[in-house]
Amino acid sequence: MKLSVLDQSPVLAGTDPQEALRQTTELAEWTDRLGYHRFWVSEHHSTGSLAGSSPEILAAHLAAHTDTIRIGSGGVLLPHYSPFKVAESFRVLETLHPDRIDLGVGRAPGGLPNINLALNKGNVPNVEGYPAQVEELIAYLHGHDPHGMGIQATPTGDTAPPVWMLGSSGTSARVAGELGASYSFAHFINGRGGTRAMERYFNHFTPSLQQTEPDANVSVFVVCAETDQRAEYLASSLDLALLQIEKGGRRTHFPTPEEALSHSYTVFEEERIADNRKRMIVGSIERVKEEIEELASLYQVDEIIVNTIVTPFEERLKSYELLAGAFELSTSTTMT
């Protein structure tokens, strides 16, 4: 079983965006030493509680501060950008760090609806053209000239970062399969229907320039602690954060467990928390290990991407350490 990391650079209570990015760097270094397989960072815009707005820049920084863990985007929101420019950005990363870079792409706005306008000169992007964009992107990354314009995405080289299509629906899964890309299902966004989406990916996979066999993983919220009681206490802050996200509005930070436990929940909010728990794995080391293995078996994948957002930051580090120990990723590193 491979374990990986999705970090959205959350701004925790009592911190600021600068500290959030410093914590992302520390977490990348920490999980690299622990033996995690890959570390992806996200793209969110005009969001006070998430500091990561430019994954390609952050990935360059993280790759320079780590040794073996794969670094990538989870992901670049391709409809906003030129596939040629994205290919060149990631060809630079690949040239600097050969065989360590992943290019995850998605088609979501990455924030409030007006983000679409701000990123596209006042226009709404053509999301219907997204599959063609991905096809172009793969071609450019591999040194091809898909439109016969006499150009190449430079710098050229012998290796290319794999394109991962990120999604939370069956539509994106089918497109990923048909284009011969790798596929990552966002279970932490959509706790329902993921297995059917993954089946679509496998059933529609067609060999491509990039790969001859399907490659897939699943991302999920995880909170791991030494006891179920401690894990539930820490996860209460994520429960409240997800409610706040659903209500909309601007947030400046992720709440603390103390804030969550002092909140007076309505019956509707309690129902939403129970439903959102389908997107999360929470518990002691033994329980979380068992549920991660069950999730991997359910999706028929051998890699789970873990997204842990709890306060304080030290508890995030500890959760990843406990998981690494449970899955025997590495036995040479302990927290100081």
mmCIF file of C-alpha atoms in Angstrom:
data_model
loop_
_atom_site.group_PDB
_atom_site.id
_atom_site.type_symbol
_atom_site.label_atom_id
_atom_site.label_comp_id
_atom_site.label_asym_id
_atom_site.label_seq_id
_atom_site.Cartn_x
_atom_site.Cartn_y
_atom_site.Cartn_z
ATOM 1 C CA MET A 1 0.000 0.000 0.000
ATOM 2 C CA LYS A 2 1.302 3.450 -0.947
ATOM 3 C CA LEU A 3 0.318 6.456 1.147
ATOM 4 C CA SER A 4 0.539 9.984 -0.217
ATOM 5 C CA VAL A 5 -0.362 13.505 0.916
ATOM 6 C CA LEU A 6 -2.693 16.227 -0.309
ATOM 7 C CA ASP A 7 -1.975 19.516 1.429
ATOM 8 C CA GLN A 8 -4.222 22.522 0.797
ATOM 9 C CA SER A 9 -2.046 24.874 2.899
ATOM 10 C CA PRO A 10 -4.816 25.527 5.456
ATOM 11 C CA VAL A 11 -4.562 28.673 7.562
ATOM 12 C CA LEU A 12 -5.039 27.311 11.060
ATOM 13 C CA ALA A 13 -6.381 29.365 13.962
ATOM 14 C CA GLY A 14 -3.791 31.818 15.297
ATOM 15 C CA THR A 15 -1.679 31.701 12.128
ATOM 16 C CA ASP A 16 -1.489 33.585 8.833
ATOM 17 C CA PRO A 17 -0.898 32.607 5.164
ATOM 18 C CA GLN A 18 2.862 32.953 5.517
ATOM 19 C CA GLU A 19 2.820 30.483 8.393
ATOM 20 C CA ALA A 20 0.506 28.175 6.417
ATOM 21 C CA LEU A 21 3.030 27.941 3.575
ATOM 22 C CA ARG A 22 5.853 27.405 6.063
ATOM 23 C CA GLN A 23 3.826 24.547 7.560
ATOM 24 C CA THR A 24 3.277 23.076 4.084
ATOM 25 C CA THR A 25 7.048 23.061 3.605
ATOM 26 C CA GLU A 26 7.644 21.424 6.978
ATOM 27 C CA LEU A 27 4.954 18.827 6.285
ATOM 28 C CA ALA A 28 6.514 17.991 2.909
ATOM 29 C CA GLU A 29 9.928 17.542 4.524
ATOM 30 C CA TRP A 30 8.399 15.459 7.317
ATOM 31 C CA THR A 31 6.383 13.115 5.094
ATOM 32 C CA ASP A 32 9.382 12.755 2.767
ATOM 33 C CA ARG A 33 11.400 11.408 5.690
ATOM 34 C CA LEU A 34 8.499 9.204 6.792
ATOM 35 C CA GLY A 35 8.361 7.440 3.429
ATOM 36 C CA TYR A 36 5.189 8.824 1.835
ATOM 37 C CA HIS A 37 4.979 8.326 -1.928
ATOM 38 C CA ARG A 38 3.853 11.738 -3.238
ATOM 39 C CA PHE A 39 2.921 15.193 -1.980
ATOM 40 C CA TRP A 40 0.375 17.283 -3.890
ATOM 41 C CA VAL A 41 -0.624 20.898 -3.343
ATOM 42 C CA SER A 42 -3.864 22.519 -4.469
ATOM 43 C CA GLU A 43 -5.043 25.607 -6.333
ATOM 44 C CA HIS A 44 -7.587 27.831 -4.559
ATOM 45 C CA HIS A 45 -8.233 31.485 -5.305
ATOM 46 C CA SER A 46 -9.417 34.399 -3.158
ATOM 47 C CA THR A 47 -9.771 32.040 -0.202
ATOM 48 C CA GLY A 48 -8.655 33.386 3.152
ATOM 49 C CA SER A 49 -8.423 29.999 4.865
ATOM 50 C CA LEU A 50 -6.349 28.254 2.143
ATOM 51 C CA ALA A 51 -3.000 29.791 1.194
ATOM 52 C CA GLY A 52 -2.153 27.710 -1.876
ATOM 53 C CA SER A 53 -3.123 29.652 -5.016
ATOM 54 C CA SER A 54 -0.235 28.703 -7.330
ATOM 55 C CA PRO A 55 0.662 24.990 -7.129
ATOM 56 C CA GLU A 56 3.385 25.157 -9.775
ATOM 57 C CA ILE A 57 5.346 27.763 -7.791
ATOM 58 C CA LEU A 58 4.797 25.972 -4.496
ATOM 59 C CA ALA A 59 5.797 22.654 -6.077
ATOM 60 C CA ALA A 60 9.121 24.136 -7.191
ATOM 61 C CA HIS A 61 9.819 25.256 -3.633
ATOM 62 C CA LEU A 62 8.816 21.904 -2.118
ATOM 63 C CA ALA A 63 10.807 19.826 -4.593
ATOM 64 C CA ALA A 64 13.899 21.837 -3.658
ATOM 65 C CA HIS A 65 13.282 21.121 0.037
ATOM 66 C CA THR A 66 12.713 17.352 -0.268
ATOM 67 C CA ASP A 67 14.730 14.389 -1.489
ATOM 68 C CA THR A 68 12.681 11.439 -2.745
ATOM 69 C CA ILE A 69 8.950 12.104 -2.383
ATOM 70 C CA ARG A 70 7.122 12.918 -5.621
ATOM 71 C CA ILE A 71 5.882 16.515 -5.750
ATOM 72 C CA GLY A 72 2.946 17.725 -7.782
ATOM 73 C CA SER A 73 -0.241 19.684 -8.248
ATOM 74 C CA GLY A 74 -3.582 18.564 -6.974
ATOM 75 C CA GLY A 75 -4.282 20.287 -9.202
ATOM 76 C CA VAL A 76 -3.808 22.968 -11.850
ATOM 77 C CA LEU A 77 -7.260 24.196 -12.977
ATOM 78 C CA LEU A 78 -6.621 23.762 -16.675
ATOM 79 C CA PRO A 79 -9.634 25.577 -18.259
ATOM 80 C CA HIS A 80 -8.154 28.860 -17.002
ATOM 81 C CA TYR A 81 -4.833 28.377 -18.778
ATOM 82 C CA SER A 82 -3.015 27.578 -21.994
ATOM 83 C CA PRO A 83 -2.002 23.886 -22.163
ATOM 84 C CA PHE A 84 1.240 24.976 -23.835
ATOM 85 C CA LYS A 85 2.157 27.312 -20.963
ATOM 86 C CA VAL A 86 1.258 24.708 -18.334
ATOM 87 C CA ALA A 87 3.374 22.155 -20.209
ATOM 88 C CA GLU A 88 6.364 24.509 -20.224
ATOM 89 C CA SER A 89 6.001 25.273 -16.502
ATOM 90 C CA PHE A 90 6.010 21.590 -15.643
ATOM 91 C CA ARG A 91 8.753 20.779 -18.122
ATOM 92 C CA VAL A 92 10.914 23.233 -16.167
ATOM 93 C CA LEU A 93 9.993 21.429 -12.944
ATOM 94 C CA GLU A 94 10.700 18.051 -14.549
ATOM 95 C CA THR A 95 14.083 19.244 -15.800
ATOM 96 C CA LEU A 96 15.023 20.456 -12.335
ATOM 97 C CA HIS A 97 13.721 17.304 -10.599
ATOM 98 C CA PRO A 98 13.553 14.395 -13.091
ATOM 99 C CA ASP A 99 11.047 11.622 -12.332
ATOM 100 C CA ARG A 100 9.754 13.378 -9.217
ATOM 101 C CA ILE A 101 7.054 15.666 -10.642
ATOM 102 C CA ASP A 102 3.307 14.999 -11.075
ATOM 103 C CA LEU A 103 0.912 17.218 -13.024
ATOM 104 C CA GLY A 104 -2.579 16.897 -11.595
ATOM 105 C CA VAL A 105 -5.282 18.866 -13.436
ATOM 106 C CA GLY A 106 -8.920 19.695 -12.764
ATOM 107 C CA ARG A 107 -11.646 21.838 -14.259
ATOM 108 C CA ALA A 108 -13.273 23.462 -11.192
ATOM 109 C CA PRO A 109 -13.284 27.277 -10.727
ATOM 110 C CA GLY A 110 -11.045 27.070 -7.640
ATOM 111 C CA GLY A 111 -13.139 29.467 -5.578
ATOM 112 C CA LEU A 112 -16.147 31.752 -5.856
ATOM 113 C CA PRO A 113 -17.899 32.010 -9.282
ATOM 114 C CA ASN A 114 -16.291 35.380 -10.048
ATOM 115 C CA ILE A 115 -12.911 33.644 -9.989
ATOM 116 C CA ASN A 116 -13.779 32.382 -13.464
ATOM 117 C CA LEU A 117 -14.102 35.969 -14.677
ATOM 118 C CA ALA A 118 -10.983 37.241 -12.920
ATOM 119 C CA LEU A 119 -8.805 34.477 -14.384
ATOM 120 C CA ASN A 120 -10.244 34.726 -17.888
ATOM 121 C CA LYS A 121 -10.305 38.458 -18.685
ATOM 122 C CA GLY A 122 -13.967 38.802 -17.799
ATOM 123 C CA ASN A 123 -15.076 35.685 -19.656
ATOM 124 C CA VAL A 124 -16.306 32.297 -18.486
ATOM 125 C CA PRO A 125 -13.889 29.496 -19.492
ATOM 126 C CA ASN A 126 -15.021 26.838 -21.944
ATOM 127 C CA VAL A 127 -15.099 23.772 -19.709
ATOM 128 C CA GLU A 128 -16.500 21.716 -22.594
ATOM 129 C CA GLY A 129 -13.069 22.020 -24.184
ATOM 130 C CA TYR A 130 -11.347 20.554 -21.123
ATOM 131 C CA PRO A 131 -10.785 17.035 -22.573
ATOM 132 C CA ALA A 132 -9.145 18.530 -25.666
ATOM 133 C CA GLN A 133 -6.956 20.675 -23.407
ATOM 134 C CA VAL A 134 -5.766 17.600 -21.508
ATOM 135 C CA GLU A 135 -4.998 15.819 -24.774
ATOM 136 C CA GLU A 136 -2.961 18.838 -25.935
ATOM 137 C CA LEU A 137 -1.168 19.002 -22.601
ATOM 138 C CA ILE A 138 -0.053 15.365 -22.766
ATOM 139 C CA ALA A 139 1.178 15.867 -26.326
ATOM 140 C CA TYR A 140 3.211 18.970 -25.477
ATOM 141 C CA LEU A 141 4.736 17.326 -22.388
ATOM 142 C CA HIS A 142 6.026 14.484 -24.562
ATOM 143 C CA GLY A 143 7.634 16.718 -27.168
ATOM 144 C CA HIS A 144 4.833 16.602 -29.732
ATOM 145 C CA ASP A 145 3.415 19.480 -31.754
ATOM 146 C CA PRO A 146 -0.339 18.670 -31.751
ATOM 147 C CA HIS A 147 -1.408 21.560 -34.002
ATOM 148 C CA GLY A 148 1.547 21.454 -36.403
ATOM 149 C CA MET A 149 2.715 24.937 -35.416
ATOM 150 C CA GLY A 150 6.410 24.097 -35.446
ATOM 151 C CA ILE A 151 6.798 24.535 -31.680
ATOM 152 C CA GLN A 152 7.879 22.497 -28.655
ATOM 153 C CA ALA A 153 7.253 22.875 -24.950
ATOM 154 C CA THR A 154 10.717 23.559 -23.584
ATOM 155 C CA PRO A 155 12.964 22.592 -21.983
ATOM 156 C CA THR A 156 12.751 19.207 -23.679
ATOM 157 C CA GLY A 157 14.052 16.051 -22.030
ATOM 158 C CA ASP A 158 13.908 12.280 -21.796
ATOM 159 C CA THR A 159 11.262 12.202 -19.043
ATOM 160 C CA ALA A 160 7.862 13.863 -18.677
ATOM 161 C CA PRO A 161 5.628 14.419 -15.641
ATOM 162 C CA PRO A 162 2.539 12.191 -15.757
ATOM 163 C CA VAL A 163 -0.809 13.943 -16.105
ATOM 164 C CA TRP A 164 -3.318 12.996 -13.421
ATOM 165 C CA MET A 165 -6.928 13.975 -14.009
ATOM 166 C CA LEU A 166 -8.591 14.844 -10.708
ATOM 167 C CA GLY A 167 -12.308 14.369 -10.346
ATOM 168 C CA SER A 168 -15.280 13.579 -8.168
ATOM 169 C CA SER A 169 -17.665 12.225 -10.795
ATOM 170 C CA GLY A 170 -18.053 9.474 -13.347
ATOM 171 C CA THR A 171 -17.723 11.927 -16.220
ATOM 172 C CA SER A 172 -14.175 12.925 -15.336
ATOM 173 C CA ALA A 173 -13.275 9.278 -14.750
ATOM 174 C CA ARG A 174 -14.427 8.251 -18.218
ATOM 175 C CA VAL A 175 -12.551 11.121 -19.871
ATOM 176 C CA ALA A 176 -9.374 10.224 -17.976
ATOM 177 C CA GLY A 177 -9.663 6.648 -19.177
ATOM 178 C CA GLU A 178 -10.337 7.567 -22.789
ATOM 179 C CA LEU A 179 -7.377 9.981 -22.855
ATOM 180 C CA GLY A 180 -5.011 7.473 -21.263
ATOM 181 C CA ALA A 181 -4.232 9.692 -18.265
ATOM 182 C CA SER A 182 -3.889 8.669 -14.637
ATOM 183 C CA TYR A 183 -6.951 9.287 -12.453
ATOM 184 C CA SER A 184 -7.438 10.478 -8.878
ATOM 185 C CA PHE A 185 -10.885 10.371 -7.272
ATOM 186 C CA ALA A 186 -11.602 13.040 -4.652
ATOM 187 C CA HIS A 187 -13.454 11.014 -2.033
ATOM 188 C CA PHE A 188 -12.811 13.883 0.395
ATOM 189 C CA ILE A 189 -15.102 15.996 -1.812
ATOM 190 C CA ASN A 190 -17.680 13.377 -2.786
ATOM 191 C CA GLY A 191 -18.212 10.443 -0.457
ATOM 192 C CA ARG A 192 -20.709 8.775 -2.785
ATOM 193 C CA GLY A 193 -20.442 7.036 -6.136
ATOM 194 C CA GLY A 194 -16.671 6.905 -6.230
ATOM 195 C CA THR A 195 -16.416 3.192 -6.872
ATOM 196 C CA ARG A 196 -18.640 3.475 -9.948
ATOM 197 C CA ALA A 197 -16.486 6.348 -11.203
ATOM 198 C CA MET A 198 -13.356 4.267 -10.739
ATOM 199 C CA GLU A 199 -14.932 1.371 -12.624
ATOM 200 C CA ARG A 200 -15.608 3.761 -15.495
ATOM 201 C CA TYR A 201 -11.971 4.781 -15.528
ATOM 202 C CA PHE A 202 -10.697 1.212 -15.658
ATOM 203 C CA ASN A 203 -13.311 0.111 -18.195
ATOM 204 C CA HIS A 204 -12.620 3.001 -20.592
ATOM 205 C CA PHE A 205 -8.851 3.167 -20.264
ATOM 206 C CA THR A 206 -7.052 3.462 -23.593
ATOM 207 C CA PRO A 207 -3.222 3.412 -23.882
ATOM 208 C CA SER A 208 -1.701 6.810 -24.683
ATOM 209 C CA LEU A 209 1.577 8.635 -25.197
ATOM 210 C CA GLN A 210 1.836 8.785 -21.437
ATOM 211 C CA GLN A 211 1.092 5.239 -20.293
ATOM 212 C CA THR A 212 -0.053 1.820 -21.425
ATOM 213 C CA GLU A 213 -1.793 0.743 -18.190
ATOM 214 C CA PRO A 214 -4.306 2.524 -15.926
ATOM 215 C CA ASP A 215 -3.009 4.164 -12.765
ATOM 216 C CA ALA A 216 -5.364 5.473 -10.096
ATOM 217 C CA ASN A 217 -5.598 6.610 -6.493
ATOM 218 C CA VAL A 218 -8.150 8.023 -4.044
ATOM 219 C CA SER A 219 -7.896 11.021 -1.710
ATOM 220 C CA VAL A 220 -9.720 11.179 1.614
ATOM 221 C CA PHE A 221 -9.776 13.259 4.797
ATOM 222 C CA VAL A 222 -8.014 11.360 7.605
ATOM 223 C CA VAL A 223 -7.620 12.137 11.291
ATOM 224 C CA CYS A 224 -5.491 9.576 13.135
ATOM 225 C CA ALA A 225 -4.654 9.686 16.842
ATOM 226 C CA GLU A 226 -3.579 7.257 19.533
ATOM 227 C CA THR A 227 -7.184 6.745 20.663
ATOM 228 C CA ASP A 228 -10.605 7.044 19.047
ATOM 229 C CA GLN A 229 -11.561 9.653 21.645
ATOM 230 C CA ARG A 230 -8.578 11.860 20.814
ATOM 231 C CA ALA A 231 -9.209 11.510 17.075
ATOM 232 C CA GLU A 232 -12.865 12.507 17.500
ATOM 233 C CA TYR A 233 -11.828 15.546 19.506
ATOM 234 C CA LEU A 234 -9.425 16.679 16.781
ATOM 235 C CA ALA A 235 -11.852 15.881 13.941
ATOM 236 C CA SER A 236 -14.559 18.053 15.486
ATOM 237 C CA SER A 237 -12.749 21.095 14.092
ATOM 238 C CA LEU A 238 -12.907 19.651 10.572
ATOM 239 C CA ASP A 239 -16.597 18.884 11.058
ATOM 240 C CA LEU A 240 -17.228 22.557 11.818
ATOM 241 C CA ALA A 241 -14.976 23.753 8.988
ATOM 242 C CA LEU A 242 -16.898 21.718 6.411
ATOM 243 C CA LEU A 243 -20.171 23.195 7.686
ATOM 244 C CA GLN A 244 -18.735 26.686 7.342
ATOM 245 C CA ILE A 245 -17.602 25.941 3.792
ATOM 246 C CA GLU A 246 -21.075 24.700 2.867
ATOM 247 C CA LYS A 247 -22.636 27.914 4.169
ATOM 248 C CA GLY A 248 -20.368 30.044 1.989
ATOM 249 C CA GLY A 249 -18.993 33.398 3.029
ATOM 250 C CA ARG A 250 -15.425 34.371 3.676
ATOM 251 C CA ARG A 251 -13.367 32.537 6.283
ATOM 252 C CA THR A 252 -9.958 33.550 7.564
ATOM 253 C CA HIS A 253 -8.922 30.327 9.297
ATOM 254 C CA PHE A 254 -9.819 26.755 10.184
ATOM 255 C CA PRO A 255 -11.432 26.484 13.644
ATOM 256 C CA THR A 256 -9.989 24.808 16.707
ATOM 257 C CA PRO A 257 -11.548 21.806 18.462
ATOM 258 C CA GLU A 258 -12.463 24.179 21.290
ATOM 259 C CA GLU A 259 -14.436 26.356 18.871
ATOM 260 C CA ALA A 260 -16.140 23.303 17.467
ATOM 261 C CA LEU A 261 -17.127 21.887 20.819
ATOM 262 C CA SER A 262 -18.539 25.225 21.975
ATOM 263 C CA HIS A 263 -20.664 25.580 18.837
ATOM 264 C CA SER A 264 -24.409 25.006 19.263
ATOM 265 C CA TYR A 265 -25.398 22.697 16.407
ATOM 266 C CA THR A 266 -28.861 22.555 14.889
ATOM 267 C CA VAL A 267 -30.459 19.244 13.966
ATOM 268 C CA PHE A 268 -29.756 20.010 10.305
ATOM 269 C CA GLU A 269 -26.070 20.708 11.052
ATOM 270 C CA GLU A 270 -25.768 17.443 12.960
ATOM 271 C CA GLU A 271 -27.204 15.632 9.947
ATOM 272 C CA ARG A 272 -24.704 17.389 7.680
ATOM 273 C CA ILE A 273 -21.825 16.383 9.955
ATOM 274 C CA ALA A 274 -22.958 12.751 9.836
ATOM 275 C CA ASP A 275 -23.149 12.909 6.048
ATOM 276 C CA ASN A 276 -19.754 14.622 5.731
ATOM 277 C CA ARG A 277 -18.193 11.848 7.787
ATOM 278 C CA LYS A 278 -18.570 9.678 4.671
ATOM 279 C CA ARG A 279 -15.718 11.777 3.282
ATOM 280 C CA MET A 280 -13.511 11.164 6.326
ATOM 281 C CA ILE A 281 -11.676 8.382 8.141
ATOM 282 C CA VAL A 282 -11.341 9.160 11.851
ATOM 283 C CA GLY A 283 -10.028 7.083 14.702
ATOM 284 C CA SER A 284 -7.216 5.256 16.443
ATOM 285 C CA ILE A 285 -4.224 3.848 14.581
ATOM 286 C CA GLU A 286 -5.741 0.378 14.225
ATOM 287 C CA ARG A 287 -9.140 1.657 13.156
ATOM 288 C CA VAL A 288 -7.783 4.106 10.594
ATOM 289 C CA LYS A 289 -5.421 1.528 9.102
ATOM 290 C CA GLU A 290 -8.282 -0.928 8.696
ATOM 291 C CA GLU A 291 -10.587 1.655 7.098
ATOM 292 C CA ILE A 292 -7.891 2.891 4.702
ATOM 293 C CA GLU A 293 -7.264 -0.693 3.589
ATOM 294 C CA GLU A 294 -11.012 -1.189 3.142
ATOM 295 C CA LEU A 295 -11.247 2.001 1.067
ATOM 296 C CA ALA A 296 -8.358 0.920 -1.153
ATOM 297 C CA SER A 297 -9.969 -2.485 -1.666
ATOM 298 C CA LEU A 298 -13.335 -0.897 -2.435
ATOM 299 C CA TYR A 299 -11.785 1.323 -5.124
ATOM 300 C CA GLN A 300 -9.369 -1.388 -6.315
ATOM 301 C CA VAL A 301 -6.327 0.873 -5.947
ATOM 302 C CA ASP A 302 -3.015 0.485 -4.141
ATOM 303 C CA GLU A 303 -2.563 4.140 -3.197
ATOM 304 C CA ILE A 304 -4.504 6.403 -0.830
ATOM 305 C CA ILE A 305 -3.863 10.142 -0.641
ATOM 306 C CA VAL A 306 -4.329 11.487 2.873
ATOM 307 C CA ASN A 307 -5.611 15.005 3.592
ATOM 308 C CA THR A 308 -5.368 15.861 7.287
ATOM 309 C CA ILE A 309 -6.563 19.269 8.521
ATOM 310 C CA VAL A 310 -6.578 19.597 12.297
ATOM 311 C CA THR A 311 -5.388 22.152 14.839
ATOM 312 C CA PRO A 312 -2.718 22.611 16.131
ATOM 313 C CA PHE A 313 -0.181 21.904 13.379
ATOM 314 C CA GLU A 314 1.756 19.488 15.587
ATOM 315 C CA GLU A 315 -1.293 17.218 15.602
ATOM 316 C CA ARG A 316 -1.220 17.128 11.795
ATOM 317 C CA LEU A 317 2.417 16.007 11.896
ATOM 318 C CA LYS A 318 1.561 13.397 14.517
ATOM 319 C CA SER A 319 -1.350 12.005 12.492
ATOM 320 C CA TYR A 320 0.887 11.456 9.459
ATOM 321 C CA GLU A 321 3.553 9.889 11.658
ATOM 322 C CA LEU A 322 1.106 7.426 13.214
ATOM 323 C CA LEU A 323 -0.119 6.408 9.760
ATOM 324 C CA ALA A 324 3.430 5.920 8.504
ATOM 325 C CA GLY A 325 4.121 3.648 11.440
ATOM 326 C CA ALA A 326 0.907 1.680 10.963
ATOM 327 C CA PHE A 327 1.737 0.993 7.314
ATOM 328 C CA GLU A 328 5.452 0.535 8.013
ATOM 329 C CA LEU A 329 6.458 3.191 5.474
ATOM 330 C CA SER A 330 9.657 3.866 7.396
ATOM 331 C CA THR A 331 11.054 2.859 10.769
ATOM 332 C CA SER A 332 13.981 5.301 10.861
ATOM 333 C CA THR A 333 12.160 8.550 11.731
ATOM 334 C CA THR A 334 10.443 9.694 14.896
ATOM 335 C CA MET A 335 9.074 13.052 15.915
ATOM 336 C CA THR A 336 11.225 15.359 17.988
#
